[in-house]
Amino acid sequence: MPFPYAALDSTCRADSASPRLTWYDRSGGPTHGERVELSGRLLLMWANKAANLLLEEHDVGPGTRVALALPVHWRACYWALACWALGATVSADPDAADVVVTDDSRLADRAPERSILVTLPALARRAPQQPPASAIDEAATISGYPDDLSMPVDPSPEDVALDFPERHTTYREMSAEATRDGDPTGERLLLDGDLDAVLHDAARTWARGGSVLLIAGASTEERATVMASERASVRRGGPTPSR
């Protein structure tokens, strides 16, 4: 079973009910005011559904490049886990990807036959507008895929897990960073930064039995209030992005 999906799966076997991902939106956008909290069991369920969609619709596996053209968001986290469960590469470049997962209908329209259109609001059951022809409407279809993933795919340790402009990380490197000695375990951490940094640090946090907090668009005062209520600390540094 590939890391980091395997690490979260192992954590959930020990404790499936504790929160592993909590999302607050204070951005003023269409999901303003949302708070979404996923236990390990629910986070794995979303990841498994997305992985089954990728596998059945696009035959995703080791060597497949999946562009996540999404903001830092709870949905981006389970899509990354889905890619890693299949040994695929999470990338930042839709033009060089085999599959594009995006919340931008204009981007989905550029290559609808390989696009998955994501609608960000938590209660969405379909895209607000008709998706481009041949593009998959995630909100309307993902619930129909199985909650379990019967065959996670092991990539080569040197296969690339994350390929972003400032971060080129193999599965071996991600596993080594997540399990290195000296890091605290079981922490509840607020993660900041671009999508690649957040996904990288989320994988590392889950591997050590921790929980991730994401806050969009909050003021300094709002962030402090949320962190206090969630009993979270700020991500402290981390490895230098590789290239």
CSV table of C-alpha atoms in Angstrom, one decimal:
chain,number,residue,atom,x,y,z
A,1,MET,CA,0.0,0.0,0.0
A,2,PRO,CA,1.6,3.3,-1.0
A,3,PHE,CA,2.6,6.1,1.3
A,4,PRO,CA,1.1,8.5,2.4
A,5,TYR,CA,-2.3,6.7,1.8
A,6,ALA,CA,-0.9,3.8,3.8
A,7,ALA,CA,0.1,6.0,6.7
A,8,LEU,CA,-3.4,7.5,7.1
A,9,ASP,CA,-4.9,4.0,6.7
A,10,SER,CA,-2.7,2.8,9.5
A,11,THR,CA,-3.6,5.7,11.7
A,12,CYS,CA,-7.3,5.1,11.1
A,13,ARG,CA,-7.1,1.5,12.0
A,14,ALA,CA,-5.9,2.6,15.5
A,15,ASP,CA,-8.3,5.5,15.8
A,16,SER,CA,-10.9,6.0,13.0
A,17,ALA,CA,-13.1,8.5,14.8
A,18,SER,CA,-10.7,11.4,15.7
A,19,PRO,CA,-10.6,14.4,13.5
A,20,ARG,CA,-7.9,14.3,10.8
A,21,LEU,CA,-8.9,17.3,8.7
A,22,THR,CA,-10.8,20.5,9.7
A,23,TRP,CA,-11.5,23.3,7.3
A,24,TYR,CA,-12.7,26.8,8.0
A,25,ASP,CA,-13.6,29.3,5.3
A,26,ARG,CA,-13.5,33.0,6.2
A,27,SER,CA,-12.7,34.2,2.6
A,28,GLY,CA,-16.0,35.9,1.8
A,29,GLY,CA,-16.4,33.7,-1.2
A,30,PRO,CA,-19.2,31.2,-2.1
A,31,THR,CA,-18.2,28.8,0.8
A,32,HIS,CA,-17.7,31.6,3.4
A,33,GLY,CA,-18.7,30.4,6.9
A,34,GLU,CA,-18.2,26.7,6.2
A,35,ARG,CA,-16.6,24.4,8.7
A,36,VAL,CA,-16.0,20.9,7.6
A,37,GLU,CA,-14.5,18.3,9.8
A,38,LEU,CA,-13.5,14.8,8.7
A,39,SER,CA,-12.6,11.9,10.9
A,40,GLY,CA,-9.9,9.6,9.5
A,41,ARG,CA,-12.7,7.2,8.4
A,42,LEU,CA,-14.5,9.9,6.5
A,43,LEU,CA,-11.3,11.3,5.0
A,44,LEU,CA,-10.4,7.8,3.7
A,45,MET,CA,-13.9,7.3,2.4
A,46,TRP,CA,-13.7,10.5,0.3
A,47,ALA,CA,-10.2,9.5,-0.9
A,48,ASN,CA,-11.3,6.0,-1.8
A,49,LYS,CA,-14.3,7.3,-3.8
A,50,ALA,CA,-12.1,9.7,-5.7
A,51,ALA,CA,-9.5,7.0,-6.3
A,52,ASN,CA,-12.1,4.6,-7.7
A,53,LEU,CA,-13.3,7.4,-10.0
A,54,LEU,CA,-9.8,8.0,-11.2
A,55,LEU,CA,-9.2,4.3,-11.7
A,56,GLU,CA,-12.5,3.5,-13.5
A,57,GLU,CA,-12.8,6.6,-15.6
A,58,HIS,CA,-9.1,7.3,-16.4
A,59,ASP,CA,-7.2,4.2,-15.5
A,60,VAL,CA,-4.9,6.2,-13.2
A,61,GLY,CA,-1.8,4.4,-11.8
A,62,PRO,CA,1.9,4.8,-11.4
A,63,GLY,CA,3.3,7.2,-13.9
A,64,THR,CA,0.0,9.0,-14.4
A,65,ARG,CA,0.2,12.7,-13.9
A,66,VAL,CA,-2.9,14.3,-12.3
A,67,ALA,CA,-3.0,18.1,-12.1
A,68,LEU,CA,-4.8,19.4,-9.0
A,69,ALA,CA,-5.9,22.9,-10.2
A,70,LEU,CA,-7.6,23.5,-6.9
A,71,PRO,CA,-7.2,26.0,-4.1
A,72,VAL,CA,-5.9,25.0,-0.7
A,73,HIS,CA,-9.1,23.2,0.4
A,74,TRP,CA,-10.4,20.1,2.1
A,75,ARG,CA,-11.4,18.7,-1.3
A,76,ALA,CA,-7.9,19.1,-2.6
A,77,CYS,CA,-6.6,17.0,0.3
A,78,TYR,CA,-8.7,13.9,-0.5
A,79,TRP,CA,-8.0,14.2,-4.2
A,80,ALA,CA,-4.2,14.2,-3.4
A,81,LEU,CA,-4.7,11.1,-1.2
A,82,ALA,CA,-6.7,9.4,-4.1
A,83,CYS,CA,-3.8,10.0,-6.4
A,84,TRP,CA,-1.3,8.7,-3.9
A,85,ALA,CA,-3.4,5.6,-3.3
A,86,LEU,CA,-3.0,4.7,-7.0
A,87,GLY,CA,0.7,5.6,-7.1
A,88,ALA,CA,0.2,8.6,-9.4
A,89,THR,CA,1.9,11.9,-9.5
A,90,VAL,CA,0.2,15.0,-8.2
A,91,SER,CA,1.2,17.9,-10.4
A,92,ALA,CA,0.6,21.6,-10.9
A,93,ASP,CA,0.6,21.8,-14.7
A,94,PRO,CA,-2.8,21.0,-16.4
A,95,ASP,CA,-1.2,21.2,-19.8
A,96,ALA,CA,1.3,18.4,-19.1
A,97,ALA,CA,-1.2,16.2,-17.1
A,98,ASP,CA,-3.0,13.1,-18.1
A,99,VAL,CA,-6.0,14.1,-15.9
A,100,VAL,CA,-7.0,17.5,-14.7
A,101,VAL,CA,-9.0,17.9,-11.4
A,102,THR,CA,-10.2,21.5,-11.2
A,103,ASP,CA,-12.9,23.8,-9.9
A,104,ASP,CA,-12.5,26.1,-12.9
A,105,SER,CA,-15.0,25.2,-15.7
A,106,ARG,CA,-12.9,27.2,-18.2
A,107,LEU,CA,-10.0,25.0,-17.5
A,108,ALA,CA,-12.1,21.9,-17.7
A,109,ASP,CA,-13.4,23.1,-21.1
A,110,ARG,CA,-9.9,23.0,-22.6
A,111,ALA,CA,-9.7,19.2,-22.3
A,112,PRO,CA,-13.1,17.9,-21.2
A,113,GLU,CA,-12.3,14.3,-22.0
A,114,ARG,CA,-9.7,14.2,-19.3
A,115,SER,CA,-11.2,16.7,-16.8
A,116,ILE,CA,-13.0,16.3,-13.5
A,117,LEU,CA,-14.9,19.4,-12.4
A,118,VAL,CA,-15.0,19.9,-8.7
A,119,THR,CA,-17.6,22.0,-6.9
A,120,LEU,CA,-16.3,23.3,-3.7
A,121,PRO,CA,-19.3,23.9,-1.4
A,122,ALA,CA,-19.7,21.1,1.1
A,123,LEU,CA,-23.4,20.3,0.3
A,124,ALA,CA,-23.1,20.6,-3.5
A,125,ARG,CA,-24.8,17.7,-5.4
A,126,ARG,CA,-24.0,19.0,-8.9
A,127,ALA,CA,-22.0,21.7,-10.6
A,128,PRO,CA,-23.8,25.1,-10.6
A,129,GLN,CA,-23.6,25.2,-14.4
A,130,GLN,CA,-23.6,22.4,-16.9
A,131,PRO,CA,-20.1,21.0,-17.1
A,132,PRO,CA,-18.3,20.9,-20.5
A,133,ALA,CA,-19.1,17.9,-22.6
A,134,SER,CA,-17.2,14.8,-21.6
A,135,ALA,CA,-16.0,16.4,-18.3
A,136,ILE,CA,-17.0,14.5,-15.2
A,137,ASP,CA,-19.1,16.4,-12.7
A,138,GLU,CA,-17.6,15.3,-9.4
A,139,ALA,CA,-20.4,16.5,-7.2
A,140,ALA,CA,-23.0,14.6,-9.2
A,141,THR,CA,-21.0,11.3,-9.6
A,142,ILE,CA,-18.6,10.7,-6.7
A,143,SER,CA,-21.2,9.3,-4.3
A,144,GLY,CA,-21.8,6.5,-6.7
A,145,TYR,CA,-18.2,5.1,-6.4
A,146,PRO,CA,-17.3,2.5,-3.7
A,147,ASP,CA,-16.3,3.7,-0.2
A,148,ASP,CA,-13.4,1.1,-0.2
A,149,LEU,CA,-10.4,0.8,-2.4
A,150,SER,CA,-9.8,-2.9,-3.0
A,151,MET,CA,-6.4,-2.6,-4.7
A,152,PRO,CA,-4.2,0.4,-3.8
A,153,VAL,CA,-1.2,0.4,-6.2
A,154,ASP,CA,2.4,0.5,-5.0
A,155,PRO,CA,4.6,2.9,-7.0
A,156,SER,CA,8.3,2.6,-7.3
A,157,PRO,CA,10.0,4.4,-4.4
A,158,GLU,CA,11.6,6.7,-7.0
A,159,ASP,CA,8.3,7.6,-8.7
A,160,VAL,CA,7.3,11.2,-8.2
A,161,ALA,CA,4.6,11.9,-5.6
A,162,LEU,CA,4.5,15.7,-5.9
A,163,ASP,CA,5.7,17.7,-8.9
A,164,PHE,CA,5.3,21.4,-8.4
A,165,PRO,CA,7.5,24.3,-9.5
A,166,GLU,CA,9.2,24.5,-6.1
A,167,ARG,CA,8.8,20.9,-5.0
A,168,HIS,CA,9.8,17.7,-6.7
A,169,THR,CA,9.3,14.9,-4.2
A,170,THR,CA,9.5,11.1,-4.7
A,171,TYR,CA,7.5,8.6,-2.7
A,172,ARG,CA,10.7,7.5,-1.0
A,173,GLU,CA,11.5,11.1,0.0
A,174,MET,CA,8.0,11.7,1.4
A,175,SER,CA,8.1,8.5,3.4
A,176,ALA,CA,11.5,9.3,4.8
A,177,GLU,CA,10.6,12.8,5.8
A,178,ALA,CA,7.4,11.7,7.5
A,179,THR,CA,9.0,9.0,9.6
A,180,ARG,CA,12.2,10.7,10.6
A,181,ASP,CA,13.1,10.7,14.3
A,182,GLY,CA,12.6,13.8,16.4
A,183,ASP,CA,9.3,15.0,15.0
A,184,PRO,CA,6.4,15.2,17.5
A,185,THR,CA,3.5,12.8,17.0
A,186,GLY,CA,-0.3,13.3,17.4
A,187,GLU,CA,-0.2,17.1,16.9
A,188,ARG,CA,-3.1,19.2,15.6
A,189,LEU,CA,-1.5,21.6,13.2
A,190,LEU,CA,-2.6,24.7,11.3
A,191,LEU,CA,-1.0,24.4,7.8
A,192,ASP,CA,-0.3,27.4,5.7
A,193,GLY,CA,1.3,28.0,2.3
A,194,ASP,CA,0.7,27.0,-1.3
A,195,LEU,CA,-1.0,23.8,-2.2
A,196,ASP,CA,2.1,21.7,-2.6
A,197,ALA,CA,3.4,22.7,0.8
A,198,VAL,CA,0.1,22.1,2.5
A,199,LEU,CA,-0.3,18.6,0.8
A,200,HIS,CA,3.3,17.7,1.7
A,201,ASP,CA,2.9,18.8,5.3
A,202,ALA,CA,-0.5,17.2,5.6
A,203,ALA,CA,0.9,13.8,4.5
A,204,ARG,CA,3.6,14.2,7.1
A,205,THR,CA,1.2,15.1,9.8
A,206,TRP,CA,-1.2,12.2,9.2
A,207,ALA,CA,1.8,9.8,9.1
A,208,ARG,CA,2.6,10.8,12.6
A,209,GLY,CA,-0.9,10.4,13.9
A,210,GLY,CA,-1.7,14.1,13.8
A,211,SER,CA,-4.6,16.2,12.6
A,212,VAL,CA,-4.7,19.1,10.0
A,213,LEU,CA,-6.4,22.4,10.3
A,214,LEU,CA,-6.9,24.7,7.3
A,215,ILE,CA,-8.2,28.2,7.5
A,216,ALA,CA,-9.0,30.2,4.3
A,217,GLY,CA,-9.1,34.0,4.3
A,218,ALA,CA,-9.2,34.7,8.0
A,219,SER,CA,-7.8,37.8,9.7
A,220,THR,CA,-5.1,37.4,12.3
A,221,GLU,CA,-7.7,37.7,15.1
A,222,GLU,CA,-10.0,35.1,13.5
A,223,ARG,CA,-7.1,32.7,13.0
A,224,ALA,CA,-6.1,33.1,16.7
A,225,THR,CA,-9.7,32.4,17.8
A,226,VAL,CA,-10.0,29.4,15.6
A,227,MET,CA,-6.7,28.0,16.6
A,228,ALA,CA,-7.6,28.4,20.3
A,229,SER,CA,-11.0,26.7,19.9
A,230,GLU,CA,-9.4,23.8,17.9
A,231,ARG,CA,-6.4,23.5,20.2
A,232,ALA,CA,-4.0,23.7,17.2
A,233,SER,CA,-0.5,24.9,16.8
A,234,VAL,CA,1.2,26.4,13.8
A,235,ARG,CA,3.3,24.2,11.5
A,236,ARG,CA,6.9,24.7,12.6
A,237,GLY,CA,9.1,24.9,9.6
A,238,GLY,CA,9.7,21.6,7.8
A,239,PRO,CA,12.0,20.3,5.1
A,240,THR,CA,13.2,22.7,2.4
A,241,PRO,CA,11.3,22.2,-0.9
A,242,SER,CA,13.3,19.9,-3.2
A,243,ARG,CA,14.1,20.3,-6.8
